[in-house]
Coordinates of N, CA, C and O in Angstrom, one line a residue:
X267 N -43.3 -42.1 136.0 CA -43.6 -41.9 137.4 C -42.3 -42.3 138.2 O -42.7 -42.8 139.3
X268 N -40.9 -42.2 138.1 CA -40.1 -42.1 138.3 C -40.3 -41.4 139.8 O -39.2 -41.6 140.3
X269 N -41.0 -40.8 140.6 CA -40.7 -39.4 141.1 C -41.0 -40.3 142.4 O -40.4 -40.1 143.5
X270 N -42.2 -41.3 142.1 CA -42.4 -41.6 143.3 C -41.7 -42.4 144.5 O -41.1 -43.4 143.9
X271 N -41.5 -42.4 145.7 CA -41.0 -43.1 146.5 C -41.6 -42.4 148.1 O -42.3 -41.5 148.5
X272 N -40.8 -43.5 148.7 CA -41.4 -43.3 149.9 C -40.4 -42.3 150.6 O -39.3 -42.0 150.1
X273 N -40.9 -41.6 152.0 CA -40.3 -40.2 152.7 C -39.1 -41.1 152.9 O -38.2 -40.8 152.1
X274 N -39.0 -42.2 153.7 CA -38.1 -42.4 154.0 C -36.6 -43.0 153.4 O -35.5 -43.2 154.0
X275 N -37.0 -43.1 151.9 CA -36.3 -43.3 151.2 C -35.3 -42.0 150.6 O -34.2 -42.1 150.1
X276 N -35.8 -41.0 150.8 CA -35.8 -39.4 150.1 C -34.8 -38.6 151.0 O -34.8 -38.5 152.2
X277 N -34.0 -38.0 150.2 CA -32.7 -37.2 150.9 C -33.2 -36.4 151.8 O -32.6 -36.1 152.8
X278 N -35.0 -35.7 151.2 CA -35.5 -34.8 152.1 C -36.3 -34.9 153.2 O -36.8 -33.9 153.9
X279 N -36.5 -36.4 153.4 CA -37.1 -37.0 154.1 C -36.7 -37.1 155.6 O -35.9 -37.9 155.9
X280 N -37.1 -36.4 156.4 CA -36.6 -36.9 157.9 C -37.7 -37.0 159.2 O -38.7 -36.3 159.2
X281 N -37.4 -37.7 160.2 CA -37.9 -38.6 161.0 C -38.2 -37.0 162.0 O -37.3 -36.2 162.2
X282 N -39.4 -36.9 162.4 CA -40.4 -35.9 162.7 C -40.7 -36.3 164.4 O -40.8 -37.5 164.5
X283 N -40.7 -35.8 165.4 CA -41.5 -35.6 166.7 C -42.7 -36.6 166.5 O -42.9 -37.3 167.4
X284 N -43.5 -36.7 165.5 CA -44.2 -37.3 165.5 C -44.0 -39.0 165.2 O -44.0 -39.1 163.9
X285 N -43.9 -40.0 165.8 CA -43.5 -41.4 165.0 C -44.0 -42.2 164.1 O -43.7 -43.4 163.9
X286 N -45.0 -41.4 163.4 CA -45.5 -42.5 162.0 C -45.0 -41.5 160.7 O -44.5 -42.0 159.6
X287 N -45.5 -40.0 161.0 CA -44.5 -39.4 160.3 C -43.2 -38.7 159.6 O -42.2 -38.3 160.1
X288 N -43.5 -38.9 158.3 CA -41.7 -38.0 158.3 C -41.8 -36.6 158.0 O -42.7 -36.4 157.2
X289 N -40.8 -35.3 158.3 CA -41.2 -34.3 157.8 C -40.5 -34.3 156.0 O -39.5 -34.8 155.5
X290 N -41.1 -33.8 155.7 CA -40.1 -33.3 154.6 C -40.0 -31.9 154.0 O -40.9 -31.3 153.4
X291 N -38.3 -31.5 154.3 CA -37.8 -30.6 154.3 C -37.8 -29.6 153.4 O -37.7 -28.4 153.5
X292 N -38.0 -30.5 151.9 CA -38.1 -29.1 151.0 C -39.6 -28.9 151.0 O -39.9 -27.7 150.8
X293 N -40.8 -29.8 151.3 CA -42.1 -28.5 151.2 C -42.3 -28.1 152.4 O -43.3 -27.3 152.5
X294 N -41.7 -28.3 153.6 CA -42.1 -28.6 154.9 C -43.8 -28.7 155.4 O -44.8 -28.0 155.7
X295 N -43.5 -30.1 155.2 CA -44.7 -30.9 154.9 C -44.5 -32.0 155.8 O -43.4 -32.5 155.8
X296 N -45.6 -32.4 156.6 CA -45.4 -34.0 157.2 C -46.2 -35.0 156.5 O -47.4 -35.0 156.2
X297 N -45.1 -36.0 156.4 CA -45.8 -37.0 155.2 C -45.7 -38.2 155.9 O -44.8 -38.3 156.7
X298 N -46.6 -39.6 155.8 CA -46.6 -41.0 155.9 C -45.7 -41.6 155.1 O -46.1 -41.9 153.9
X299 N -44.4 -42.1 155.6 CA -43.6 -42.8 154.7 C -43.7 -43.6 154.0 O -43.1 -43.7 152.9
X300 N -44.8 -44.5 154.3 CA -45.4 -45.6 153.9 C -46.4 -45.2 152.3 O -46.6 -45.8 151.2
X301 N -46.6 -44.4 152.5 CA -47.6 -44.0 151.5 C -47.0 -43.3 150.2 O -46.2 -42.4 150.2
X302 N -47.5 -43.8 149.0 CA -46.5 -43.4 147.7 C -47.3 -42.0 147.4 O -48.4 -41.6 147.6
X303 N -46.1 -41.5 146.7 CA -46.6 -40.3 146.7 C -45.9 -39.5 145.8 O -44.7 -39.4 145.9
X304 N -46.9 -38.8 144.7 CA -45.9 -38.1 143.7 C -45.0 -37.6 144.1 O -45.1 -37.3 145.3
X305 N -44.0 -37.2 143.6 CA -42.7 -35.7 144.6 C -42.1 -35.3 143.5 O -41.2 -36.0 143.0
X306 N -42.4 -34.1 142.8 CA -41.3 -33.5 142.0 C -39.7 -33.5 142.5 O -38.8 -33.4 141.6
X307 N -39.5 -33.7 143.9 CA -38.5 -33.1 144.4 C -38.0 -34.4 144.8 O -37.3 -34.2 145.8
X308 N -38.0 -35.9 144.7 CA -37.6 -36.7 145.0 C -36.4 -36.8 144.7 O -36.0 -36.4 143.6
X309 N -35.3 -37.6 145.7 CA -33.8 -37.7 145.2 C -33.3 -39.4 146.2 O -33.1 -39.8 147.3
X310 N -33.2 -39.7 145.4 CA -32.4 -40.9 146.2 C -31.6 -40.2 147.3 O -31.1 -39.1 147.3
X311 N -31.8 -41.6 148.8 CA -30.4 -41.3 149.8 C -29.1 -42.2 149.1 O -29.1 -43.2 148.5
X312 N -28.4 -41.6 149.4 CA -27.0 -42.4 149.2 C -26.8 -43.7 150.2 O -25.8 -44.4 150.1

């Protein structure tokens, strides 16, 4: 389970119009950063 982490930790993860969520960019999807969550697509930020 490697995959999981939070929006805000995720390259694809970015801070949304809305302030609790983040969108993320590759499903374009709004997600709760807070909240773990499988992601095939997860990638560390640098």
């Amino acid at each position: 389970m490697e995959n999981y982490g939070r929006c805000k930790n995720c390259e694809y993860g970015e801070p949304s119009g809305c302030s609790w969520k983040w969108s993320c960019t590759w499903y374009h999807t709004l997600e709760d950063p807070d909240k773990l969550r499988d992601c095939n697509r997860y990638k560390e930020r640098d």
